[in-house]
PDB file of C-alpha atoms in Angstrom:
ATOM      1  CA  UNK I  85    -131.218  45.623  79.198  1.00 85.00           C
ATOM      2  CA  UNK I  86    -131.987  44.417  82.798  1.00 91.00           C
ATOM      3  CA  UNK I  87    -134.051  45.869  85.775  1.00 96.00           C
ATOM      4  CA  UNK I  88    -132.768  44.680  89.275  1.00 97.00           C
ATOM      5  CA  UNK I  89    -135.873  44.873  91.822  1.00 97.00           C
ATOM      6  CA  UNK I  90    -135.490  44.879  95.426  1.00 95.00           C
ATOM      7  CA  UNK I  91    -138.543  43.983  97.577  1.00 93.00           C
ATOM      8  CA  UNK I  92    -139.024  43.344 101.276  1.00 90.00           C
ATOM      9  CA  UNK I  93    -140.258  39.712 102.211  1.00 91.00           C
ATOM     10  CA  UNK I  94    -144.196  39.919 102.425  1.00 90.00           C
ATOM     11  CA  UNK I  95    -144.738  43.072 100.648  1.00 89.00           C
ATOM     12  CA  UNK I  96    -145.424  42.064  97.028  1.00 91.00           C
ATOM     13  CA  UNK I  97    -146.661  38.555  96.795  1.00 90.00           C
ATOM     14  CA  UNK I  98    -144.397  36.407  94.808  1.00 89.00           C
ATOM     15  CA  UNK I  99    -147.194  35.709  92.335  1.00 93.00           C
ATOM     16  CA  UNK I 100    -147.128  39.090  91.216  1.00 95.00           C
ATOM     17  CA  UNK I 101    -143.662  39.037  89.898  1.00 96.00           C
ATOM     18  CA  UNK I 102    -144.391  37.433  86.243  1.00 96.00           C
ATOM     19  CA  UNK I 103    -146.934  40.345  85.596  1.00 97.00           C
ATOM     20  CA  UNK I 104    -144.416  42.828  87.221  1.00 97.00           C
ATOM     21  CA  UNK I 105    -141.512  41.413  84.783  1.00 97.00           C
ATOM     22  CA  UNK I 106    -143.683  41.437  81.819  1.00 97.00           C
ATOM     23  CA  UNK I 107    -144.856  44.832  82.591  1.00 97.00           C
ATOM     24  CA  UNK I 108    -141.296  46.072  82.847  1.00 98.00           C
ATOM     25  CA  UNK I 109    -140.366  44.598  79.393  1.00 98.00           C
ATOM     26  CA  UNK I 110    -143.448  46.477  77.645  1.00 97.00           C
ATOM     27  CA  UNK I 111    -142.777  49.667  79.235  1.00 97.00           C
ATOM     28  CA  UNK I 112    -139.111  49.660  78.325  1.00 97.00           C
ATOM     29  CA  UNK I 113    -139.881  48.197  74.694  1.00 97.00           C
ATOM     30  CA  UNK I 114    -142.600  51.028  74.013  1.00 96.00           C
ATOM     31  CA  UNK I 115    -140.206  53.690  74.643  1.00 97.00           C
ATOM     32  CA  UNK I 116    -136.873  52.525  73.590  1.00 96.00           C
ATOM     33  CA  UNK I 117    -137.605  49.774  71.060  1.00 95.00           C
ATOM     34  CA  UNK I 118    -136.698  46.146  70.894  1.00 94.00           C
ATOM     35  CA  UNK I 119    -138.838  43.035  72.075  1.00 96.00           C
ATOM     36  CA  UNK I 120    -140.357  43.325  75.690  1.00 96.00           C
ATOM     37  CA  UNK I 121    -139.005  39.675  76.017  1.00 95.00           C
ATOM     38  CA  UNK I 122    -135.411  40.753  75.689  1.00 95.00           C
ATOM     39  CA  UNK I 123    -135.736  42.799  78.850  1.00 96.00           C
ATOM     40  CA  UNK I 124    -134.457  41.138  81.877  1.00 96.00           C
ATOM     41  CA  UNK I 125    -135.602  41.452  85.346  1.00 97.00           C
ATOM     42  CA  UNK I 126    -133.932  40.275  88.608  1.00 97.00           C
ATOM     43  CA  UNK I 127    -135.967  40.250  91.740  1.00 96.00           C
ATOM     44  CA  UNK I 128    -134.384  40.388  95.008  1.00 95.00           C
ATOM     45  CA  UNK I 129    -136.494  39.457  98.074  1.00 94.00           C
ATOM     46  CA  UNK I 130    -135.090  40.962 101.196  1.00 92.00           C
ATOM     47  CA  UNK I 131    -135.731  38.811 104.312  1.00 92.00           C
ATOM     48  CA  UNK I 132    -137.773  40.458 106.938  1.00 91.00           C
ATOM     49  CA  UNK I 133    -135.851  42.917 109.295  1.00 92.00           C
ATOM     50  CA  UNK I 134    -133.202  43.624 106.131  1.00 95.00           C
ATOM     51  CA  UNK I 135    -134.960  46.461 104.404  1.00 95.00           C
ATOM     52  CA  UNK I 136    -135.702  49.800 106.275  1.00 96.00           C
ATOM     53  CA  UNK I 137    -137.328  53.044 105.016  1.00 95.00           C
ATOM     54  CA  UNK I 138    -137.447  56.175 107.252  1.00 95.00           C
ATOM     55  CA  UNK I 139    -135.913  54.037 109.934  1.00 95.00           C
ATOM     56  CA  UNK I 140    -138.679  51.326 110.160  1.00 94.00           C
ATOM     57  CA  UNK I 141    -139.520  48.113 108.398  1.00 93.00           C
ATOM     58  CA  UNK I 142    -139.987  48.950 104.697  1.00 92.00           C
ATOM     59  CA  UNK I 143    -142.995  48.461 102.285  1.00 91.00           C
ATOM     60  CA  UNK I 144    -141.298  50.060  99.431  1.00 93.00           C
ATOM     61  CA  UNK I 145    -139.963  48.473  96.145  1.00 95.00           C
ATOM     62  CA  UNK I 146    -137.032  49.609  94.465  1.00 97.00           C
ATOM     63  CA  UNK I 147    -136.929  49.253  90.911  1.00 98.00           C
ATOM     64  CA  UNK I 148    -133.444  49.896  89.115  1.00 97.00           C
ATOM     65  CA  UNK I 149    -133.020  50.149  85.388  1.00 97.00           C
ATOM     66  CA  UNK I 150    -130.657  51.467  82.942  1.00 96.00           C
ATOM     67  CA  UNK I 151    -131.412  53.649  79.575  1.00 96.00           C
ATOM     68  CA  UNK I 152    -129.300  54.692  76.699  1.00 95.00           C
ATOM     69  CA  UNK I 153    -126.774  57.232  77.626  1.00 94.00           C
ATOM     70  CA  UNK I 154    -127.977  60.637  76.550  1.00 92.00           C
ATOM     71  CA  UNK I 155    -131.612  59.636  76.637  1.00 95.00           C
ATOM     72  CA  UNK I 156    -133.535  63.097  76.983  1.00 96.00           C
ATOM     73  CA  UNK I 157    -135.390  63.690  80.526  1.00 95.00           C
ATOM     74  CA  UNK I 158    -138.628  63.803  78.944  1.00 96.00           C
ATOM     75  CA  UNK I 159    -138.301  60.061  77.558  1.00 97.00           C
ATOM     76  CA  UNK I 160    -136.473  58.980  80.875  1.00 97.00           C
ATOM     77  CA  UNK I 161    -139.294  60.366  83.117  1.00 97.00           C
ATOM     78  CA  UNK I 162    -141.963  58.676  81.087  1.00 97.00           C
ATOM     79  CA  UNK I 163    -140.094  55.386  81.908  1.00 97.00           C
ATOM     80  CA  UNK I 164    -140.030  56.177  85.500  1.00 97.00           C
ATOM     81  CA  UNK I 165    -143.658  57.093  85.429  1.00 97.00           C
ATOM     82  CA  UNK I 166    -144.895  54.247  83.564  1.00 97.00           C
ATOM     83  CA  UNK I 167    -143.232  51.875  85.932  1.00 97.00           C
ATOM     84  CA  UNK I 168    -144.380  53.526  88.894  1.00 97.00           C
ATOM     85  CA  UNK I 169    -147.771  53.234  87.352  1.00 96.00           C
ATOM     86  CA  UNK I 170    -147.276  49.510  86.596  1.00 97.00           C
ATOM     87  CA  UNK I 171    -146.388  48.867  90.397  1.00 96.00           C
ATOM     88  CA  UNK I 172    -149.334  50.506  92.007  1.00 95.00           C
ATOM     89  CA  UNK I 173    -151.424  48.576  89.573  1.00 95.00           C
ATOM     90  CA  UNK I 174    -150.091  45.218  89.889  1.00 95.00           C
ATOM     91  CA  UNK I 175    -149.320  45.283  93.649  1.00 94.00           C
ATOM     92  CA  UNK I 176    -151.858  47.842  95.037  1.00 92.00           C
ATOM     93  CA  UNK I 177    -149.117  50.073  96.524  1.00 93.00           C
ATOM     94  CA  UNK I 178    -149.015  53.936  96.588  1.00 92.00           C
ATOM     95  CA  UNK I 179    -146.402  55.798  94.706  1.00 92.00           C
ATOM     96  CA  UNK I 180    -144.764  56.772  97.904  1.00 90.00           C
ATOM     97  CA  UNK I 181    -143.906  53.160  97.989  1.00 93.00           C
ATOM     98  CA  UNK I 182    -142.203  53.082  94.656  1.00 95.00           C
ATOM     99  CA  UNK I 183    -138.586  54.102  94.129  1.00 96.00           C
ATOM    100  CA  UNK I 184    -137.618  53.727  90.099  1.00 97.00           C
ATOM    101  CA  UNK I 185    -134.300  54.831  88.859  1.00 97.00           C
ATOM    102  CA  UNK I 186    -133.188  55.099  85.172  1.00 97.00           C
ATOM    103  CA  UNK I 187    -129.449  55.774  85.082  1.00 96.00           C
ATOM    104  CA  UNK I 188    -127.438  56.009  81.874  1.00 95.00           C
ATOM    105  CA  UNK I 189    -126.179  52.430  80.573  1.00 92.00           C
ATOM    106  CA  UNK I 190    -122.282  52.452  80.682  1.00 81.00           C
ATOM    107  CA  UNK I 191    -121.064  52.375  77.146  1.00 67.00           C
TER     108      UNK I 191
ATOM    109  CA  UNK G 182    -133.249  57.673  97.363  1.00 89.00           C
ATOM    110  CA  UNK G 183    -130.861  57.615  99.315  1.00 95.00           C
ATOM    111  CA  UNK G 184    -130.638  54.017  99.101  1.00 97.00           C
ATOM    112  CA  UNK G 185    -127.754  52.761 101.676  1.00 98.00           C
ATOM    113  CA  UNK G 186    -126.409  48.990 101.344  1.00 97.00           C
ATOM    114  CA  UNK G 187    -124.835  47.610 104.480  1.00 97.00           C
ATOM    115  CA  UNK G 188    -122.593  44.390 104.005  1.00 96.00           C
ATOM    116  CA  UNK G 189    -121.871  43.212 107.510  1.00 95.00           C
ATOM    117  CA  UNK G 190    -121.238  39.655 108.805  1.00 93.00           C
ATOM    118  CA  UNK G 191    -124.649  38.353 110.206  1.00 90.00           C
ATOM    119  CA  UNK G 192    -122.973  37.187 113.200  1.00 88.00           C
ATOM    120  CA  UNK G 193    -122.479  40.795 114.404  1.00 88.00           C
ATOM    121  CA  UNK G 194    -126.144  41.695 114.111  1.00 91.00           C
ATOM    122  CA  UNK G 195    -129.480  40.811 115.307  1.00 93.00           C
ATOM    123  CA  UNK G 196    -132.925  42.653 114.683  1.00 93.00           C
ATOM    124  CA  UNK G 197    -132.227  45.286 117.045  1.00 94.00           C
ATOM    125  CA  UNK G 198    -129.132  46.190 115.729  1.00 95.00           C
ATOM    126  CA  UNK G 199    -130.234  46.415 112.258  1.00 96.00           C
ATOM    127  CA  UNK G 200    -132.877  48.558 113.299  1.00 96.00           C
ATOM    128  CA  UNK G 201    -130.501  50.842 115.417  1.00 96.00           C
ATOM    129  CA  UNK G 202    -128.149  51.144 112.431  1.00 97.00           C
ATOM    130  CA  UNK G 203    -130.980  51.874 109.980  1.00 97.00           C
ATOM    131  CA  UNK G 204    -132.281  54.551 112.314  1.00 97.00           C
ATOM    132  CA  UNK G 205    -128.846  56.042 112.865  1.00 97.00           C
ATOM    133  CA  UNK G 206    -128.148  56.161 108.957  1.00 98.00           C
ATOM    134  CA  UNK G 207    -131.519  57.889 108.284  1.00 97.00           C
ATOM    135  CA  UNK G 208    -130.932  60.452 110.985  1.00 97.00           C
ATOM    136  CA  UNK G 209    -127.256  61.250 109.896  1.00 97.00           C
ATOM    137  CA  UNK G 210    -128.421  61.584 106.475  1.00 96.00           C
ATOM    138  CA  UNK G 211    -131.443  63.784 107.137  1.00 94.00           C
ATOM    139  CA  UNK G 212    -129.667  65.764 109.741  1.00 94.00           C
ATOM    140  CA  UNK G 213    -126.613  66.357 107.276  1.00 94.00           C
ATOM    141  CA  UNK G 214    -128.935  67.067 104.170  1.00 91.00           C
ATOM    142  CA  UNK G 215    -131.996  68.249 105.283  1.00 87.00           C
ATOM    143  CA  UNK G 216    -134.020  65.517 103.395  1.00 87.00           C
ATOM    144  CA  UNK G 217    -137.049  63.888 104.695  1.00 87.00           C
ATOM    145  CA  UNK G 218    -136.582  60.463 106.526  1.00 91.00           C
ATOM    146  CA  UNK G 219    -139.223  59.217 104.038  1.00 87.00           C
ATOM    147  CA  UNK G 220    -136.674  59.351 101.414  1.00 87.00           C
ATOM    148  CA  UNK G 221    -134.071  57.481 103.207  1.00 95.00           C
ATOM    149  CA  UNK G 222    -133.781  53.544 102.589  1.00 96.00           C
ATOM    150  CA  UNK G 223    -131.424  51.002 104.153  1.00 97.00           C
ATOM    151  CA  UNK G 224    -131.008  47.687 103.162  1.00 97.00           C
ATOM    152  CA  UNK G 225    -128.699  44.765 104.897  1.00 96.00           C
ATOM    153  CA  UNK G 226    -126.730  41.861 103.359  1.00 94.00           C
ATOM    154  CA  UNK G 227    -124.317  39.331 104.943  1.00 92.00           C
ATOM    155  CA  UNK G 228    -120.751  39.728 104.517  1.00 92.00           C
ATOM    156  CA  UNK G 229    -117.792  37.249 104.860  1.00 87.00           C
ATOM    157  CA  UNK G 230    -115.429  39.625 106.276  1.00 84.00           C
ATOM    158  CA  UNK G 231    -115.330  43.270 107.299  1.00 87.00           C
ATOM    159  CA  UNK G 232    -118.114  45.887 107.128  1.00 94.00           C
ATOM    160  CA  UNK G 233    -118.996  48.349 104.339  1.00 96.00           C
ATOM    161  CA  UNK G 234    -121.636  50.703 103.586  1.00 97.00           C
ATOM    162  CA  UNK G 235    -122.659  51.790  99.893  1.00 98.00           C
ATOM    163  CA  UNK G 236    -125.034  54.874  99.824  1.00 97.00           C
ATOM    164  CA  UNK G 237    -126.632  55.912  96.530  1.00 97.00           C
ATOM    165  CA  UNK G 238    -127.424  59.578  97.110  1.00 96.00           C
ATOM    166  CA  UNK G 239    -128.691  62.602  95.236  1.00 95.00           C
ATOM    167  CA  UNK G 240    -125.793  64.449  93.463  1.00 95.00           C
ATOM    168  CA  UNK G 241    -125.144  67.996  94.389  1.00 93.00           C
ATOM    169  CA  UNK G 242    -123.731  67.925  97.928  1.00 93.00           C
ATOM    170  CA  UNK G 243    -120.225  69.327  98.375  1.00 94.00           C
ATOM    171  CA  UNK G 244    -117.244  66.952  98.840  1.00 96.00           C
ATOM    172  CA  UNK G 245    -116.818  68.523 102.438  1.00 97.00           C
ATOM    173  CA  UNK G 246    -120.655  67.385 103.388  1.00 96.00           C
ATOM    174  CA  UNK G 247    -120.094  63.834 101.873  1.00 97.00           C
ATOM    175  CA  UNK G 248    -116.915  63.362 103.773  1.00 97.00           C
ATOM    176  CA  UNK G 249    -118.801  64.338 107.000  1.00 97.00           C
ATOM    177  CA  UNK G 250    -121.792  62.118 106.166  1.00 97.00           C
ATOM    178  CA  UNK G 251    -119.284  59.016 105.459  1.00 98.00           C
ATOM    179  CA  UNK G 252    -117.309  59.622 108.639  1.00 97.00           C
ATOM    180  CA  UNK G 253    -120.536  59.901 110.956  1.00 98.00           C
ATOM    181  CA  UNK G 254    -122.030  56.723 109.339  1.00 98.00           C
ATOM    182  CA  UNK G 255    -118.896  54.812 109.777  1.00 97.00           C
ATOM    183  CA  UNK G 256    -118.651  55.759 113.412  1.00 97.00           C
ATOM    184  CA  UNK G 257    -122.384  54.982 113.931  1.00 97.00           C
ATOM    185  CA  UNK G 258    -122.484  51.629 112.164  1.00 96.00           C
ATOM    186  CA  UNK G 259    -119.090  50.724 113.893  1.00 95.00           C
ATOM    187  CA  UNK G 260    -120.496  51.461 117.246  1.00 94.00           C
ATOM    188  CA  UNK G 261    -123.834  49.427 116.773  1.00 93.00           C
ATOM    189  CA  UNK G 262    -121.900  46.477 115.171  1.00 91.00           C
ATOM    190  CA  UNK G 263    -119.061  46.315 117.309  1.00 90.00           C
ATOM    191  CA  UNK G 264    -116.417  46.252 114.674  1.00 89.00           C
ATOM    192  CA  UNK G 265    -114.245  48.564 112.988  1.00 89.00           C
ATOM    193  CA  UNK G 266    -113.191  50.076 110.576  1.00 94.00           C
ATOM    194  CA  UNK G 267    -116.295  50.298 108.421  1.00 95.00           C
ATOM    195  CA  UNK G 268    -115.813  51.409 104.714  1.00 96.00           C
ATOM    196  CA  UNK G 269    -118.386  54.103 103.566  1.00 98.00           C
ATOM    197  CA  UNK G 270    -118.923  54.988  99.871  1.00 98.00           C
ATOM    198  CA  UNK G 271    -121.069  57.493  98.849  1.00 98.00           C
ATOM    199  CA  UNK G 272    -122.042  57.327  95.094  1.00 97.00           C
ATOM    200  CA  UNK G 273    -123.890  60.311  93.420  1.00 96.00           C
ATOM    201  CA  UNK G 274    -126.814  60.167  91.258  1.00 96.00           C
ATOM    202  CA  UNK G 275    -128.591  62.843  89.302  1.00 96.00           C
ATOM    203  CA  UNK G 276    -131.986  63.435  90.954  1.00 95.00           C
ATOM    204  CA  UNK G 277    -133.388  63.400  87.297  1.00 95.00           C
ATOM    205  CA  UNK G 278    -132.535  59.821  87.197  1.00 97.00           C
ATOM    206  CA  UNK G 279    -134.883  58.856  90.070  1.00 96.00           C
ATOM    207  CA  UNK G 280    -138.829  58.658  90.741  1.00 95.00           C
ATOM    208  CA  UNK G 281    -140.287  58.479  94.056  1.00 92.00           C
ATOM    209  CA  UNK G 282    -143.822  59.146  95.131  1.00 88.00           C
ATOM    210  CA  UNK G 283    -144.943  59.533  91.477  1.00 91.00           C
ATOM    211  CA  UNK G 284    -142.501  62.381  90.883  1.00 92.00           C
ATOM    212  CA  UNK G 285    -138.824  63.030  89.729  1.00 94.00           C
ATOM    213  CA  UNK G 286    -136.709  63.654  92.941  1.00 92.00           C
ATOM    214  CA  UNK G 287    -135.967  67.223  93.785  1.00 89.00           C
ATOM    215  CA  UNK G 288    -132.625  68.673  93.507  1.00 89.00           C
ATOM    216  CA  UNK G 289    -130.902  68.779  97.077  1.00 86.00           C
ATOM    217  CA  UNK G 290    -132.176  71.757  98.929  1.00 83.00           C
ATOM    218  CA  UNK G 291    -135.522  71.853  96.969  1.00 85.00           C
ATOM    219  CA  UNK G 292    -137.215  69.313  98.935  1.00 81.00           C
ATOM    220  CA  UNK G 293    -139.603  71.534 100.819  1.00 81.00           C
ATOM    221  CA  UNK G 294    -140.847  73.036  97.612  1.00 83.00           C
ATOM    222  CA  UNK G 295    -141.116  69.726  95.925  1.00 81.00           C
ATOM    223  CA  UNK G 296    -143.383  68.327  98.916  1.00 77.00           C
ATOM    224  CA  UNK G 297    -145.377  71.494  98.666  1.00 79.00           C
ATOM    225  CA  UNK G 298    -145.844  71.089  94.928  1.00 76.00           C
ATOM    226  CA  UNK G 299    -146.970  67.597  95.324  1.00 70.00           C
ATOM    227  CA  UNK G 300    -149.029  67.862  98.052  1.00 60.00           C
ATOM    228  CA  UNK G 301    -147.053  65.520 100.454  1.00 53.00           C
ATOM    229  CA  UNK G 302    -148.962  65.303 103.935  1.00 45.00           C
ATOM    230  CA  UNK G 303    -147.383  64.442 107.106  1.00 41.00           C
ATOM    231  CA  UNK G 304    -143.885  64.343 105.801  1.00 43.00           C
ATOM    232  CA  UNK G 305    -141.147  65.558 108.529  1.00 39.00           C
ATOM    233  CA  UNK G 306    -138.725  67.945 106.857  1.00 40.00           C
ATOM    234  CA  UNK G 307    -135.569  69.295 108.532  1.00 36.00           C
ATOM    235  CA  UNK G 308    -135.287  73.360 108.084  1.00 36.00           C
ATOM    236  CA  UNK G 309    -131.807  74.674 107.960  1.00 34.00           C
ATOM    237  CA  UNK G 310    -132.368  76.190 111.290  1.00 35.00           C
ATOM    238  CA  UNK G 311    -133.608  73.001 112.758  1.00 37.00           C
ATOM    239  CA  UNK G 312    -130.436  71.218 111.260  1.00 34.00           C
ATOM    240  CA  UNK G 313    -128.339  73.890 113.050  1.00 34.00           C
ATOM    241  CA  UNK G 314    -130.018  73.399 116.471  1.00 34.00           C
ATOM    242  CA  UNK G 315    -130.200  69.746 116.144  1.00 33.00           C
ATOM    243  CA  UNK G 316    -126.360  69.684 116.264  1.00 33.00           C
ATOM    244  CA  UNK G 317    -125.148  66.193 117.396  1.00 34.00           C
ATOM    245  CA  UNK G 318    -128.538  65.365 118.812  1.00 35.00           C
ATOM    246  CA  UNK G 319    -129.251  61.661 118.512  1.00 33.00           C
ATOM    247  CA  UNK G 320    -133.015  62.262 118.859  1.00 33.00           C
ATOM    248  CA  UNK G 321    -134.114  63.013 115.450  1.00 31.00           C
ATOM    249  CA  UNK G 322    -137.648  63.515 116.180  1.00 31.00           C
ATOM    250  CA  UNK G 323    -137.056  66.353 118.320  1.00 28.00           C
ATOM    251  CA  UNK G 324    -135.607  68.432 115.663  1.00 28.00           C
ATOM    252  CA  UNK G 325    -137.967  68.081 112.712  1.00 29.00           C
ATOM    253  CA  UNK G 326    -141.452  69.251 112.180  1.00 30.00           C
ATOM    254  CA  UNK G 327    -144.254  67.749 110.150  1.00 29.00           C
ATOM    255  CA  UNK G 328    -145.646  69.488 107.172  1.00 28.00           C
TER     256      UNK G 328
END
């Protein structure tokens, strides 16, 4: 399982990435089993001027993950909520600056 | 959501053109779908050759509307970047797979109720009548209201 994270340069301090990656591992493992360390996280930091929200420079984070195909909505939504809360807690952003997706993993 | 990924050769763009493209894609998406601009994200990456836009949008829009959106976005990006053709692909993602603003995204057409339910303030929303009135206007701010 891997999360792909997209950030705009200067929005989330680079020093926060280890805590965010660890938190994603814990959140996923708590709901779907396995070890938190088995959850991979790739961070992409978009250079300034390459990431826009509502047509203006973005302060958002996009966190894209997958869950086992057929996961009930309740569990999927729990993961989305836990990741949003993690992001707000670690980075100090608001929920409106966090976009989280949990797609069905391909077989 | 939506998230539009633009792959365009760096040499074709400067900051002003990127911003223009981001605004145009946002305007087109919002005018065609009624989604609030705050939902629309546009990212840029370098491309060796050619130009492409891949948009992940909420599932539930008709094929005709998606084709309209793709054509309008292709034309806007080609105009701003000065190159053609621009390949536009729209991928549908179930709203239930996405959380933004701390809430699972609404199904297309249920944005106003969703925003009211979640207490969003100062979020511009297009109504169906405003979308109709806006037509091909390039001034999105003239055709939306703040809720």
